[in-house]
XYZ file of C-alpha atoms in Angstrom:
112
model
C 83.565 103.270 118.954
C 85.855 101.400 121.174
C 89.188 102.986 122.656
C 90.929 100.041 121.209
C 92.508 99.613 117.658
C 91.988 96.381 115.629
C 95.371 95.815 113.306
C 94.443 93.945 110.620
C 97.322 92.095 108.461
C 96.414 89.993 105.276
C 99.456 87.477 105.184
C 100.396 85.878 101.814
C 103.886 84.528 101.636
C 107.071 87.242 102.107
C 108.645 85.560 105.249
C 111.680 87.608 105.970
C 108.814 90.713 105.685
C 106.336 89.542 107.738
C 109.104 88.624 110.094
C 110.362 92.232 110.129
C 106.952 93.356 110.373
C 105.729 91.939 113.297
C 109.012 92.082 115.184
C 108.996 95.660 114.962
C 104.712 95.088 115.911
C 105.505 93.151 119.081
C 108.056 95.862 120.005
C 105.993 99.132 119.576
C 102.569 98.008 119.723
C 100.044 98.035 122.858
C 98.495 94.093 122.032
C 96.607 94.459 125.597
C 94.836 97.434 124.120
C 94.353 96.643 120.888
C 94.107 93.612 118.699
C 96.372 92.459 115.959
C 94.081 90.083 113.494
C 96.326 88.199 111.377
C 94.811 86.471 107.971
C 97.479 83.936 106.467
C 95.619 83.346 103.079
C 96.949 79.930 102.148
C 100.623 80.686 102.177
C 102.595 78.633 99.844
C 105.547 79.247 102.120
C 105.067 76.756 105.181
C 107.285 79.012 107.575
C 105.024 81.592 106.855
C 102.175 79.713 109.247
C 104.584 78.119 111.761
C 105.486 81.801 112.157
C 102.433 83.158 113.064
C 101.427 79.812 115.476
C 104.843 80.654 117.317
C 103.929 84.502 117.396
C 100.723 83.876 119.059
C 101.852 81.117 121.464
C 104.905 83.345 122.877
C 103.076 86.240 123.170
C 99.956 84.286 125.374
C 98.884 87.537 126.988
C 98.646 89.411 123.876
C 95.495 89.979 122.043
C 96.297 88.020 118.987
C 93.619 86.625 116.493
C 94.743 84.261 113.981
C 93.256 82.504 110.631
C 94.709 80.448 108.497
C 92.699 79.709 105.575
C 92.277 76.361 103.534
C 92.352 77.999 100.357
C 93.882 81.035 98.980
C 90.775 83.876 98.977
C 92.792 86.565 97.760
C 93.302 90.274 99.532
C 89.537 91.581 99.783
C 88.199 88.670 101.248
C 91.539 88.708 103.437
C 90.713 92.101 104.849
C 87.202 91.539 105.114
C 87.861 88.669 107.160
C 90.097 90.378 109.347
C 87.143 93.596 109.451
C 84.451 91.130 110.092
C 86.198 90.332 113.569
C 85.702 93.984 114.906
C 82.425 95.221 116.604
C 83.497 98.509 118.232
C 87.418 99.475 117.474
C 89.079 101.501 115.015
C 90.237 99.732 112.309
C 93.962 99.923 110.879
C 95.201 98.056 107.810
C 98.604 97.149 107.609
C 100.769 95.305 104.590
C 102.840 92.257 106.182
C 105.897 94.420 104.838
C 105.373 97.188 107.127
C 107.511 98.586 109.636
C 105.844 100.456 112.541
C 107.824 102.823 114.920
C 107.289 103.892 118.720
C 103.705 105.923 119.023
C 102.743 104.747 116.141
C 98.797 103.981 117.178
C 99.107 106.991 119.182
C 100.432 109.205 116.109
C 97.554 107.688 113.670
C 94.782 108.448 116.062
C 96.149 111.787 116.649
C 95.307 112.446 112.878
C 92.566 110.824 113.140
């Protein structure tokens, strides 16, 4: 087990959510430390993958892993996509529509 957590986000449309979401990511999250993997699954919305190629070209010195896929493979293969990129960290799935808080990461593997 790693001392790193991979944040895995299936994206499928909901700009002004995902948006939200990783605003509030970028603000409270540790992205030396751990890893945000972010799956667009064929978004219908075109913002939706302009938005994640600006995310992870401002944020260069983030760990950022992005896919966008050709066709829409719906939300297990999104996830498994996103789990199939982690050898050795925890794992933490998150719905584009979430809003994380300061600790956050810290709070979860508290619990854990």
């Amino acid at each position: 087990m790693g001392n790193g957590v991979d944040i895995i986000i299936p994206v499928y449309n909901a700009y002004d959510e995902l948006q939200m979401c990783l605003e509030s990511l970028f603000m409270y999250t540790n992205l030396v430390d751990n890893r945000l993997i972010l799956v667009n699954d064929n978004s219908s919305d075109l913002r939706i993958k302009s938005l994640l190629e600006h995310c992870k070209k401002e944020n260069p010195n983030k760990n950022i892993v992005l896919f966008h896929n050709e066709k829409n493979m719906g939300f297990s293969n999104n996830v498994n996509l996103g789990m199939a990129q982690s050898e050795n960290n925890d794992i933490l799935l998150l719905n584009s529509d979430t809003r994380v808080t300061k600790n956050w990461i810290e709070k979860i593997k508290a619990c854990a």
